[in-house]
Short mmCIF file of C-alpha atoms in Angstrom, two decimals:
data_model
loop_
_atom_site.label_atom_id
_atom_site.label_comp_id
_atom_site.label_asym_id
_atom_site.label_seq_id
_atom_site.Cartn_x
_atom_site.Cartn_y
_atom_site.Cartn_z
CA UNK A 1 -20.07 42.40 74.35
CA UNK A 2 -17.49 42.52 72.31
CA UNK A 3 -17.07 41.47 68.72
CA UNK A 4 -14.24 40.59 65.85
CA UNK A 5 -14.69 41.41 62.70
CA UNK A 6 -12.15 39.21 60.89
CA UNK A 7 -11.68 39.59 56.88
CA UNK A 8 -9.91 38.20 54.17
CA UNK A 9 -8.71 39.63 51.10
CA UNK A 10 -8.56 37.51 47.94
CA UNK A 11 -6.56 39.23 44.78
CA UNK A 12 -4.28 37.56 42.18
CA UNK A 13 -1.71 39.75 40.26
CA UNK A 14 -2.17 39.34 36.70
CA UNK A 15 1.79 38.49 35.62
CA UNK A 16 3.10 40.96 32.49
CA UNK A 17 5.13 39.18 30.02
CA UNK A 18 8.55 40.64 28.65
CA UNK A 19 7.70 43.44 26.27
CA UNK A 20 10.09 45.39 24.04
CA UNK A 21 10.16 48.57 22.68
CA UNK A 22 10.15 46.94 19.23
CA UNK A 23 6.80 45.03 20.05
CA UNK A 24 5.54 48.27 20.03
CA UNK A 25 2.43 48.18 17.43
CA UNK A 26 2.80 44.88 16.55
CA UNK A 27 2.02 43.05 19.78
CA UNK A 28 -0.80 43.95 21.65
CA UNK A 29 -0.93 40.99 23.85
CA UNK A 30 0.90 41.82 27.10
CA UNK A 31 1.04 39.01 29.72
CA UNK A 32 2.21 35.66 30.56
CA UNK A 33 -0.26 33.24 30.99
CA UNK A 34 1.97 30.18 32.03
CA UNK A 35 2.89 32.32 35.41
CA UNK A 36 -0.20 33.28 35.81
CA UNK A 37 -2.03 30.09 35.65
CA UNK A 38 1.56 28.35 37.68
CA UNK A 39 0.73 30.80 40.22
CA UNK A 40 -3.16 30.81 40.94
CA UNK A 41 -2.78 27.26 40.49
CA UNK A 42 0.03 27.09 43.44
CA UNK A 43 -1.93 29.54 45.76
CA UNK A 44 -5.01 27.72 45.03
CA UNK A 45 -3.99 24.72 46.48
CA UNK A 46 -1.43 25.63 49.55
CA UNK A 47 -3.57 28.39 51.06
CA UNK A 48 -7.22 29.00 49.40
CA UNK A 49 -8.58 25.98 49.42
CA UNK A 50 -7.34 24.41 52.78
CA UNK A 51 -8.01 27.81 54.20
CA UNK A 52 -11.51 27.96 52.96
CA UNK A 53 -12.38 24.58 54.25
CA UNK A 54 -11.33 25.33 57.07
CA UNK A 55 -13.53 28.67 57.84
CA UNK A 56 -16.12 26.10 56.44
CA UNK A 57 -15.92 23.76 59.35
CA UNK A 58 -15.41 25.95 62.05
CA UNK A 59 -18.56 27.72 60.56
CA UNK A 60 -20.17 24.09 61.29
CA UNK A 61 -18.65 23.49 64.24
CA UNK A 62 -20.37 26.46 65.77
CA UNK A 63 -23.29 26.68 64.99
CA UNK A 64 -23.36 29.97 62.92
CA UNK A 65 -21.75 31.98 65.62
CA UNK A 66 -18.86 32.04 63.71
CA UNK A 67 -18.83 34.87 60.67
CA UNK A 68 -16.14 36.28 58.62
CA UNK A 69 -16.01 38.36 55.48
CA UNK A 70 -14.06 38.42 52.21
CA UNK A 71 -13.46 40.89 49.38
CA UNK A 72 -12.29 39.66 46.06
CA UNK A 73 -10.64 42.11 43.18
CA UNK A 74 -12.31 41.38 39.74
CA UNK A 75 -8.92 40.36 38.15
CA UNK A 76 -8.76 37.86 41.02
CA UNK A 77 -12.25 36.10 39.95
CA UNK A 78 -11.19 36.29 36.15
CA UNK A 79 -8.08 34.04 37.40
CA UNK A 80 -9.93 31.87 39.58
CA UNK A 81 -12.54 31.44 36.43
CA UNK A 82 -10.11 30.47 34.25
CA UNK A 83 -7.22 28.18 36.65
CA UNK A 84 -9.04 27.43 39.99
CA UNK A 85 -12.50 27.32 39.78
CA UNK A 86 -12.94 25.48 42.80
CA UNK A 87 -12.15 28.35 44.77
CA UNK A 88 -14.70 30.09 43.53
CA UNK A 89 -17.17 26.53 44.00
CA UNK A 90 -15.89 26.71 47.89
CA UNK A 91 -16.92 30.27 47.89
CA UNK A 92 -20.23 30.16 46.72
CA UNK A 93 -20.48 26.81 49.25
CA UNK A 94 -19.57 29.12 52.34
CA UNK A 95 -22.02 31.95 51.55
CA UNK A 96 -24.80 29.58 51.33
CA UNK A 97 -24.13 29.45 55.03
CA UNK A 98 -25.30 32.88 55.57
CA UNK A 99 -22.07 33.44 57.99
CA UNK A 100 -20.02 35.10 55.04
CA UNK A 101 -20.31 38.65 53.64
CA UNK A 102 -18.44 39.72 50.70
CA UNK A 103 -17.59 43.27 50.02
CA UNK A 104 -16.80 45.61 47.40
CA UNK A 105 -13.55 47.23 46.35
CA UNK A 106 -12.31 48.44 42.56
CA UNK A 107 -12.79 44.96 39.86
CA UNK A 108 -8.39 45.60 39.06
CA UNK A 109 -7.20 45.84 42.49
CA UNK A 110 -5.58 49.64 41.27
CA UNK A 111 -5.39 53.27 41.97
CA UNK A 112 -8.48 54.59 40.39
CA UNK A 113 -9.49 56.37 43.72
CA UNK A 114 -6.52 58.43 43.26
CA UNK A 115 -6.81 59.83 40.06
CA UNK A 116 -10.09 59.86 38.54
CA UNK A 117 -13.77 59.78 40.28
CA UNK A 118 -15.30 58.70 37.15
CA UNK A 119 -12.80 55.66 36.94
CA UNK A 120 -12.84 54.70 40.53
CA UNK A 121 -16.79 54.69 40.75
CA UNK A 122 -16.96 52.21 37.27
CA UNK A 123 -14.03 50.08 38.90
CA UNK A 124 -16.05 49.50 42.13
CA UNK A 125 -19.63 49.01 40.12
CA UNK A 126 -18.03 46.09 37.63
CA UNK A 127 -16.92 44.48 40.35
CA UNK A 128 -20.30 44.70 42.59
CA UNK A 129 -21.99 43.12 39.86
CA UNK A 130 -19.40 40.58 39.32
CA UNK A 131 -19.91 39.60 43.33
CA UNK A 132 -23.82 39.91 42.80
CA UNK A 133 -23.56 37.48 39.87
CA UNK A 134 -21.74 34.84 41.82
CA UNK A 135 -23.28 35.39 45.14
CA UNK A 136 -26.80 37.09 44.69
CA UNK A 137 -26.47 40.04 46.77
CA UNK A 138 -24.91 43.40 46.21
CA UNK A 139 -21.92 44.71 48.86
CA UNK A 140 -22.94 47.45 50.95
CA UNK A 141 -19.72 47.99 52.63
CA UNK A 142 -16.08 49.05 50.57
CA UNK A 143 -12.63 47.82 50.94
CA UNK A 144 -10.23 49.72 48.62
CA UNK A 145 -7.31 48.24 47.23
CA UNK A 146 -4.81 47.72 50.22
CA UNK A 147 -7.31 49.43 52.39
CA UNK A 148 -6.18 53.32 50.69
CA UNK A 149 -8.44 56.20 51.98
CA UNK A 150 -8.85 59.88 52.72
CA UNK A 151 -11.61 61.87 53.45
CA UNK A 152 -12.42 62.94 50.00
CA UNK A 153 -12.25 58.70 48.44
CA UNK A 154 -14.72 58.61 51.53
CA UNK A 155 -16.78 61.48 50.49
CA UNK A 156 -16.80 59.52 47.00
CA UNK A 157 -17.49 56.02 48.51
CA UNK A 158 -20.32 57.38 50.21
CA UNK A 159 -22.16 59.09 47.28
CA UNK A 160 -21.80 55.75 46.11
CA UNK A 161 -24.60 54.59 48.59
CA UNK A 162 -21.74 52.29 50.38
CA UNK A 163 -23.07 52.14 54.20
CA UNK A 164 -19.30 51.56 55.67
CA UNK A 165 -15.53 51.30 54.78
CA UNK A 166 -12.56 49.24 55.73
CA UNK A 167 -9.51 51.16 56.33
CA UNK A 168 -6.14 51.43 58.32
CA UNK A 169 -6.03 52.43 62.32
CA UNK A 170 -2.63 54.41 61.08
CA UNK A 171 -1.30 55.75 64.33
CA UNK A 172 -0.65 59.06 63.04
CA UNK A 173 -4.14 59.44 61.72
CA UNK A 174 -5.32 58.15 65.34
CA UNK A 175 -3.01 59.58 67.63
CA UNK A 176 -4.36 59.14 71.37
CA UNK A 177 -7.69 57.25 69.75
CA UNK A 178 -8.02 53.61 69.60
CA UNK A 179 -9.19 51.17 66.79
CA UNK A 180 -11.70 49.72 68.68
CA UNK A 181 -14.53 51.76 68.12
CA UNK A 182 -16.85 52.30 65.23
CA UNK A 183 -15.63 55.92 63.58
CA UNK A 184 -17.20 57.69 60.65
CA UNK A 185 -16.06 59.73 57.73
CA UNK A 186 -14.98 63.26 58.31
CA UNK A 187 -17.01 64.37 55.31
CA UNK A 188 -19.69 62.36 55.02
CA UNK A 189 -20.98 61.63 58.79
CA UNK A 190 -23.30 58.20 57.03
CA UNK A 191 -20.48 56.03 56.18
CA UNK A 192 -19.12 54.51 59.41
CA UNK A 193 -15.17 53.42 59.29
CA UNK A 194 -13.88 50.16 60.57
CA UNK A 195 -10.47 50.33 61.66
CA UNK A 196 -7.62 47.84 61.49
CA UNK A 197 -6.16 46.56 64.55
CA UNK A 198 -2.65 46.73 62.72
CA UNK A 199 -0.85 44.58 65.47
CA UNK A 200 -3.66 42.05 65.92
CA UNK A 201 -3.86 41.31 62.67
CA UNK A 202 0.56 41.64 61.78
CA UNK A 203 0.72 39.04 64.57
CA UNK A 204 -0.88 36.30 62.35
CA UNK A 205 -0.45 37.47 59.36
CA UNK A 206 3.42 38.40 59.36
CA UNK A 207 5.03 37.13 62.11
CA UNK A 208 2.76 33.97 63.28
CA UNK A 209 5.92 31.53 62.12
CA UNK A 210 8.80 33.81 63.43
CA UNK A 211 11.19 32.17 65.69
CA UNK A 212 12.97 34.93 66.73
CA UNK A 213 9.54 37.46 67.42
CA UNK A 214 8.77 38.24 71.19
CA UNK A 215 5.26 36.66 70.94
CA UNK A 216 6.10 33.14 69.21
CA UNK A 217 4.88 30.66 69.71
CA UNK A 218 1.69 32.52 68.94
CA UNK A 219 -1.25 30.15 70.56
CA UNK A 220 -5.18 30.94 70.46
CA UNK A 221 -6.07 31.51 74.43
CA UNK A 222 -3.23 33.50 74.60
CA UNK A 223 -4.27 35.74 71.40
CA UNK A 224 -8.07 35.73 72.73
CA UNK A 225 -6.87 36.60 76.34
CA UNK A 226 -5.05 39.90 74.59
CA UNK A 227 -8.37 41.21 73.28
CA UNK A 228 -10.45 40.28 76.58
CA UNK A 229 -8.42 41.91 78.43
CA UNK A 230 -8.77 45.64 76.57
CA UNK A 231 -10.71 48.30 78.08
CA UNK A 232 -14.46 47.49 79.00
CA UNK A 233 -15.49 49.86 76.36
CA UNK A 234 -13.40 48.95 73.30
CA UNK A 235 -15.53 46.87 71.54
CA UNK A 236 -14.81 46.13 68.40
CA UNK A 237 -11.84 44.39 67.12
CA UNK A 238 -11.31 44.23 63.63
CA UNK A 239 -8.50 42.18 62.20
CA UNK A 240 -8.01 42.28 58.40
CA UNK A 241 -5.57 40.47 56.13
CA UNK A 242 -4.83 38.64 52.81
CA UNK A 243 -6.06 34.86 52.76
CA UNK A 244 -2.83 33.83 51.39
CA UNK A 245 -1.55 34.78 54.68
CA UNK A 246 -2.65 31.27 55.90
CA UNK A 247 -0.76 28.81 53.88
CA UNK A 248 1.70 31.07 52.04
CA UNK A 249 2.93 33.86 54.53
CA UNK A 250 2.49 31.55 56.99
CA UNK A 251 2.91 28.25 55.71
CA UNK A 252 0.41 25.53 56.54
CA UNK A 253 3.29 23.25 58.50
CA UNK A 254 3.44 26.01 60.91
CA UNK A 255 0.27 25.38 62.33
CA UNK A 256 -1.56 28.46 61.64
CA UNK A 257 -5.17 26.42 60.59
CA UNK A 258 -4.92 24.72 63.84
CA UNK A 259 -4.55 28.59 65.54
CA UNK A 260 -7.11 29.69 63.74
CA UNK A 261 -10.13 27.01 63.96
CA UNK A 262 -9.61 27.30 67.77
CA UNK A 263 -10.23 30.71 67.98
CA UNK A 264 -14.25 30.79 68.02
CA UNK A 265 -13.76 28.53 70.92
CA UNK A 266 -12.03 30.64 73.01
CA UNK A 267 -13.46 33.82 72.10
CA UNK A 268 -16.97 31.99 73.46
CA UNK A 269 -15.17 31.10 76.74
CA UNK A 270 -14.66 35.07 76.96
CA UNK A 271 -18.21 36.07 75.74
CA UNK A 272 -16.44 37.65 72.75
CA UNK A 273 -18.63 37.00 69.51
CA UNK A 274 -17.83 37.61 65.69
CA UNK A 275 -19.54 40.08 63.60
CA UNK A 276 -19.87 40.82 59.42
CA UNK A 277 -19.21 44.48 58.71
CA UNK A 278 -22.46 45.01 57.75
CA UNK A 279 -23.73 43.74 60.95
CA UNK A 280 -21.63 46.07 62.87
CA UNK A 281 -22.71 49.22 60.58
CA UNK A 282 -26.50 48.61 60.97
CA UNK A 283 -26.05 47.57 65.13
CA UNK A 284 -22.93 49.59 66.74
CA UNK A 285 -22.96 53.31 66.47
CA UNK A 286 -20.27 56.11 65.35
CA UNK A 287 -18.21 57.10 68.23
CA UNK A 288 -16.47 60.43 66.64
CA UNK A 289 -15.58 61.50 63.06
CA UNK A 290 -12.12 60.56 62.11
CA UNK A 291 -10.07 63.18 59.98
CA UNK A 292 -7.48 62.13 57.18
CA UNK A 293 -6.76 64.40 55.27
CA UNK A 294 -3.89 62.38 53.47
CA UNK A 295 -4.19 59.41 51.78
CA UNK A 296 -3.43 56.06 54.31
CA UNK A 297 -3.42 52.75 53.35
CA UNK A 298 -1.80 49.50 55.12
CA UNK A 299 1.29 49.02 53.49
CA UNK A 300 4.91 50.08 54.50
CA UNK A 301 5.50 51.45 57.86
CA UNK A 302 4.46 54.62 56.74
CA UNK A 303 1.06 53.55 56.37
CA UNK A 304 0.42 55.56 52.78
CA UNK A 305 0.71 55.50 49.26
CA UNK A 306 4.43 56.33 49.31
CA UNK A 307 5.04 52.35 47.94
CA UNK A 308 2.70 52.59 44.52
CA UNK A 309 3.82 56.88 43.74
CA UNK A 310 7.07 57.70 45.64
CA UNK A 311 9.14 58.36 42.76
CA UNK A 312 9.18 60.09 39.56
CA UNK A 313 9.11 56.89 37.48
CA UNK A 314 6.06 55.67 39.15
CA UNK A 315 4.09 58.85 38.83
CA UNK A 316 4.88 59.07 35.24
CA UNK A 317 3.69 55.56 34.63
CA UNK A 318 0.25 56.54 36.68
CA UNK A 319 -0.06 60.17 35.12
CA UNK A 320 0.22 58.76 31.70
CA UNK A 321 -2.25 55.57 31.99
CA UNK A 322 -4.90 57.64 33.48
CA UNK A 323 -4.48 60.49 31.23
CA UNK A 324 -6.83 58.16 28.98
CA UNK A 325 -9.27 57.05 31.99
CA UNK A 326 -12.04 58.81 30.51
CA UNK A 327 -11.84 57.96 27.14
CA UNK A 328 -11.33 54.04 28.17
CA UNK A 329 -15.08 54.42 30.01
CA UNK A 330 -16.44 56.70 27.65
CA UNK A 331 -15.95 54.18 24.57
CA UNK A 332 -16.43 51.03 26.73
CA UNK A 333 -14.61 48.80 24.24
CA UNK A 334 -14.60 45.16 25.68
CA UNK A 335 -10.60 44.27 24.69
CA UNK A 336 -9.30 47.64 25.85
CA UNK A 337 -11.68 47.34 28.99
CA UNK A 338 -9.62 43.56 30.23
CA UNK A 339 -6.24 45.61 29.14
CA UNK A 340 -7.52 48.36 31.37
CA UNK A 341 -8.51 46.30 34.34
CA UNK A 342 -5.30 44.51 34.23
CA UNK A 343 -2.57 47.28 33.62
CA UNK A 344 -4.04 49.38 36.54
CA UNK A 345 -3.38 46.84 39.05
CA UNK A 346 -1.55 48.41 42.07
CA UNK A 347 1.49 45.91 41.84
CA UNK A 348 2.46 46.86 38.46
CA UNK A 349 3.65 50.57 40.25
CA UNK A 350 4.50 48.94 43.48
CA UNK A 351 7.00 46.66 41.39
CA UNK A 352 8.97 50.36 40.46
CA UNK A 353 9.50 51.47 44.35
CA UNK A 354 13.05 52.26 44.97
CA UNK A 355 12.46 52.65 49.14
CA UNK A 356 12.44 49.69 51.54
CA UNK A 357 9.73 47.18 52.73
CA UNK A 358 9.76 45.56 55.56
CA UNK A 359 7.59 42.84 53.80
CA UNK A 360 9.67 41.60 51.12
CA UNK A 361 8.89 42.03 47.78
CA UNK A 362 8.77 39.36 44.60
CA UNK A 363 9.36 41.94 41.42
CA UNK A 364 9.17 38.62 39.47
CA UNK A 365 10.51 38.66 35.95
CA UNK A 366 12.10 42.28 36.91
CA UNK A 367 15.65 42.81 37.93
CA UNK A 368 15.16 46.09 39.46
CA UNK A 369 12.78 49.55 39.31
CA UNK A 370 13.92 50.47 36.40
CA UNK A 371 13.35 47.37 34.36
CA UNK A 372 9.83 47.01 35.78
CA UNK A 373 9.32 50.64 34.80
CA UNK A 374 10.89 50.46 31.15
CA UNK A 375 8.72 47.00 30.56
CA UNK A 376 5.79 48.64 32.02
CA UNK A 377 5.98 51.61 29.84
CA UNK A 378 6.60 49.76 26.53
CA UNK A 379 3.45 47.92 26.99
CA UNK A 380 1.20 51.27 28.02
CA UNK A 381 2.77 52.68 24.54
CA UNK A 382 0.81 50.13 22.88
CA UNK A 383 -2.05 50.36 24.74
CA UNK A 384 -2.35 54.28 24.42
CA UNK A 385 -1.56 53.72 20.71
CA UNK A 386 -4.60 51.92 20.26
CA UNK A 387 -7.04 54.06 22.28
CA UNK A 388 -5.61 56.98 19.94
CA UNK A 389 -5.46 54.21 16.57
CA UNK A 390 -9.66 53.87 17.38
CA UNK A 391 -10.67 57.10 18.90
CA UNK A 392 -7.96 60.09 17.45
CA UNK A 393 -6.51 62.50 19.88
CA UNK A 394 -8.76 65.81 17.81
CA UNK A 395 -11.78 64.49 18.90
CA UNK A 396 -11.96 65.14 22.90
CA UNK A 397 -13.57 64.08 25.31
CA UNK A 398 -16.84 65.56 25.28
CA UNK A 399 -17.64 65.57 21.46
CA UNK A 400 -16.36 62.01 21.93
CA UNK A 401 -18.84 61.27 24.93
CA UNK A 402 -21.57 63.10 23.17
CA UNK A 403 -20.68 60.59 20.08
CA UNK A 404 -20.79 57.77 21.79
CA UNK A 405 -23.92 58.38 23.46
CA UNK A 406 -25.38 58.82 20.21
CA UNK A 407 -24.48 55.44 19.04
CA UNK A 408 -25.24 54.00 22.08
CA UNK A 409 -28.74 55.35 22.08
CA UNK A 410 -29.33 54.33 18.76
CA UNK A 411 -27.83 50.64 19.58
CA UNK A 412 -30.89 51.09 22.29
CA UNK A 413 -33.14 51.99 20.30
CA UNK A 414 -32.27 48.86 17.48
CA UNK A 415 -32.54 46.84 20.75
CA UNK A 416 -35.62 47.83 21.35
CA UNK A 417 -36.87 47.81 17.48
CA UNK A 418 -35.62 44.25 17.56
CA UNK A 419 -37.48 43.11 20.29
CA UNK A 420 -40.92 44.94 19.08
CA UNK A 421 -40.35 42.82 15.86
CA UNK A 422 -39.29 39.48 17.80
CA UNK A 423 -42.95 40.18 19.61
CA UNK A 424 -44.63 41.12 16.05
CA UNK A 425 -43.47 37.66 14.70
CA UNK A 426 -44.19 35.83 17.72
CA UNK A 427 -48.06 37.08 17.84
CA UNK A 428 -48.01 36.48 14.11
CA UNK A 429 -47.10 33.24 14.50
CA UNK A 430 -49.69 32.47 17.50
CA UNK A 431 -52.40 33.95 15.71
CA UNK A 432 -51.64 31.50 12.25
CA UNK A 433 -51.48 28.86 14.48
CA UNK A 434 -54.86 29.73 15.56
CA UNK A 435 -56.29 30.10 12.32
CA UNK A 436 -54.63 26.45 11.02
CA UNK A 437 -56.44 25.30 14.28
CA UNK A 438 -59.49 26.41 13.79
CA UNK A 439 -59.51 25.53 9.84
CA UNK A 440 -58.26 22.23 11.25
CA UNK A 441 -61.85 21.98 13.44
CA UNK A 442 -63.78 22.98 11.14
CA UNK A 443 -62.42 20.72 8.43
CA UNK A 444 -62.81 17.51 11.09
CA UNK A 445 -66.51 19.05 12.01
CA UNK A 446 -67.32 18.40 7.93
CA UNK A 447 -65.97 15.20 7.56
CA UNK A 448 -67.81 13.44 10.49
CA UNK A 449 -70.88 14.76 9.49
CA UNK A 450 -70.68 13.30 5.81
CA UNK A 451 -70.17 9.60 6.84
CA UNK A 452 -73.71 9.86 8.65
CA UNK A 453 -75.82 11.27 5.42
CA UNK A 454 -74.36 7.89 3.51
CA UNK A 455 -75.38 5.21 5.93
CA UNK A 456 -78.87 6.84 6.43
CA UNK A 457 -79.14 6.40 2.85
CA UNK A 458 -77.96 3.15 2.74
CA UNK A 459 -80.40 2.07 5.41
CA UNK A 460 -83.40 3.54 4.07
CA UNK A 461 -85.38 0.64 1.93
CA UNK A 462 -85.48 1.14 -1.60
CA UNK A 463 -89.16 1.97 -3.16
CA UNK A 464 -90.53 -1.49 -5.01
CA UNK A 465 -91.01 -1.25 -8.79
CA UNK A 466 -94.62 -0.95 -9.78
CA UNK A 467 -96.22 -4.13 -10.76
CA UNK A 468 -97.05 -4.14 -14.70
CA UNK A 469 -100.39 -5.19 -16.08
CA UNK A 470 -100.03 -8.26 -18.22
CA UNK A 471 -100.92 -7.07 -22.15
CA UNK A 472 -103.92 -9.03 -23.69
CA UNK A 473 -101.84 -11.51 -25.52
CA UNK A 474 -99.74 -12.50 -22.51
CA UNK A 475 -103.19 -12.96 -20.75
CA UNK A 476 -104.34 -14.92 -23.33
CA UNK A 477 -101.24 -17.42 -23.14
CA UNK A 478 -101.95 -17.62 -19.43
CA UNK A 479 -105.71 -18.50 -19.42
CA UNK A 480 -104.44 -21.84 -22.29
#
């Protein structure tokens, strides 16, 4: 039979305010929260939420044969916390369900997996948690940012304990092979690959509302139909976008909710089903081992990393921020950590490409490369400045790391002193308690018992006098 596997991505840029070289040192906050709250805010309403209650009714609607999954970048939650927390309410609503899966991928939505293995594995594990907080199980399938891999991030992602990873069915990583079988990593034969049907999913997600495409007007038979009608034995189809898609790419008057809640319906008339990653991990089996030796990803026709590193300004803005990677996780400082998260977020390079998109691109408050570069740059001065200001530049990394595991063991072991004294002065307290107690009885035990002596004295009749014997005069006056 076959199956979809249909995910969502869910990731808000965090928006950099205008920094100048003379802020240098004196400001060290670096982004501008009216955009960022104006846009969550906007994307909230015209795509999550009517998107989301949507999946929710056609979740409903049939009877828990209908499943999709969802990854969401740390950064993302932290703006959804803050602007749009009804998103995140919707969320938690839908998983209830049992027909959602969420899955992992690096908390700031960046390029960790390309520069540092150290970096990339902390990125993924905050965000884990982060999804186990809010939805009470852990992810045991990755999505990296914009779906980047190689055989080496999927040697990494596998050491991990990950049992699967989204990624790109790249024609020239493919070549005769199709996306519609379950693959596995070149390297590390455990973690099975899911490819992305790139046309499947482009048709919704890029060119549902285009007048002028071939396919339009894109209708659901017609879509369902197209995956029916694939080879017997191609049977998975895995279609993977951004949720924004529906409402914002595709904007809500162009019917795309109304496409996509009657697509269970007639994948059922076609005996096609839908499927969690996980689900297809632990029930389909690895067809072949698929070998990319280059780093893919979905963006671009090129289908690799050439948007976020193709020039020299972008690789000098990525060499020098993670030329302090390891001292960032080594010292694990909580207001460096957020600056961290949010200045390694993939869009702040991709904002410096000089080549063409296809998919256009907002560079925002930037009028160009260059100017996203030279802001970029002024506000990673800053930020290296005060890694350096805290921890200085002679004390490297592993007299540093040995340092801070010092401290940190001896934090431990205050912890742990603490709580041996917190138990101390609880038992202390129990056992005075007990001892007031049992004064408290005994006290109460004497004073009932002295009320009784009193009234048995006070009831026992009192001895009469002796009589005296009249004296001889007396007697005398008596017998007159």
């Amino acid at each position: 039979m076959k199956t979809i596997c249909l995910y969502f991505e869910i990731h808000q840029i965090i928006h950099l305010k205008r920094y100048r070289f003379f802020d240098i040192g004196i400001d060290h906050y670096y982004y501008d929260d009216y955009e960022n709250e104006r846009s969550i805010t906007e994307i909230a309403e015209k795509s999550y939420m009517p998107a989301l209650n949507t999946i929710g009714e056609m979740i409903a609607e049939n009877n828990g044969l209908f499943k999709v999954a969802f990854s969401i970048s740390g950064v993302g939650m932290e703006q959804l916390e803050m602007h749009a927390p009804q998103v995140i309410a919707k969320l938690q609503e839908l998983n209830n369900t049992g027909c959602v899966e969420f899955l992992a991928e690096p908390y700031s939505h960046g390029l960790s997996s390309l520069a540092n293995e150290e970096a990339f594995a902390a990125d993924v594990k905050k965000q884990c948690q982060k999804m186990k907080d809010y939805f009470g199980k852990e992810p045991q399938v990755l999505r990296n940012s914009s779906l980047i891999y190689s055989d080496d991030i999927g040697g990494q992602v596998a050491a991990m304990g990950f049992k699967g990873m989204l990624t790109e069915g790249a024609k020239h990583v493919l070549g005769w092979k199709s996306p519609h079988y379950l693959y596995n990593c070149n390297i590390a034969p455990n973690l099975k690959l899911l490819l992305r049907d790139v046309e499947l999913s482009d048709d919704i997600s890029l060119r549902f509302n285009n007048s002028e495409w071939e396919g339009y007007p894109l209708f659901a038979d017609n879509y369902i139909d197209r995956i029916a009608n694939l080879p017997q034995e191609e049977q998975l189809i895995n279609i993977f976008m951004e949720l924004s898609a529906l409402g914002m790419a595709q904007p809500l008057s162009s019917n795309i909710l109304e496409f996509l809640r009657a697509l269970p319906a007639c994948a059922k008339e076609k005996g096609i089903c839908f499927s969690t990653p996980s689900e297809i991990c632990a029930k389909m089996k690895s067809v072949a081992p698929i070998d990319v030796p280059d780093t893919l990803s979905w963006v671009d026709e090129e289908r690799d990393v050439s948007c976020w590193l193709g020039n020299a300004m972008q690789r000098e803005a990525f060499d020098k921020l993670y030329s302090v990677a390891d001292r960032v996780r080594i010292v694990n400082d909580v207001r460096l950590s957020q600056d961290w998260d949010y200045l390694q977020a993939s869009n702040n390079f991709r904002f410096m490409t000089t080549k063409p998109s296809n998919v256009g691109l907002d560079r925002g408050i930037y009028s160009g490369p260059f100017d996203a570069f030279t802001n970029y740059m002024n506000i990673l001065g800053d930020f290296i400045n005060r890694v350096k200001s805290l921890y200085p530049e002679e004390i490297d990394n592993e007299e540093l790391n040995a340092l801070m595991t010092t401290i940190r063991n001896q934090g431990d072991e205050i912890e742990m002193k603490d709580k041996e004294i917190t138990r101390l002065k609880t038992k202390l307290e129990k056992m005075e308690a007990a001892e007031a107690k049992a004064k408290a009885a005994v006290e109460k035990k004497s004073c009932a018992r002295k009320p009784t002596t009193k009234k048995a004295v006070a009831e026992k009749p009192a001895k009469k006098a002796p009589a005296k014997k009249p004296t001889a005069k007396k007697a005398a006056e008596e017998n007159a």
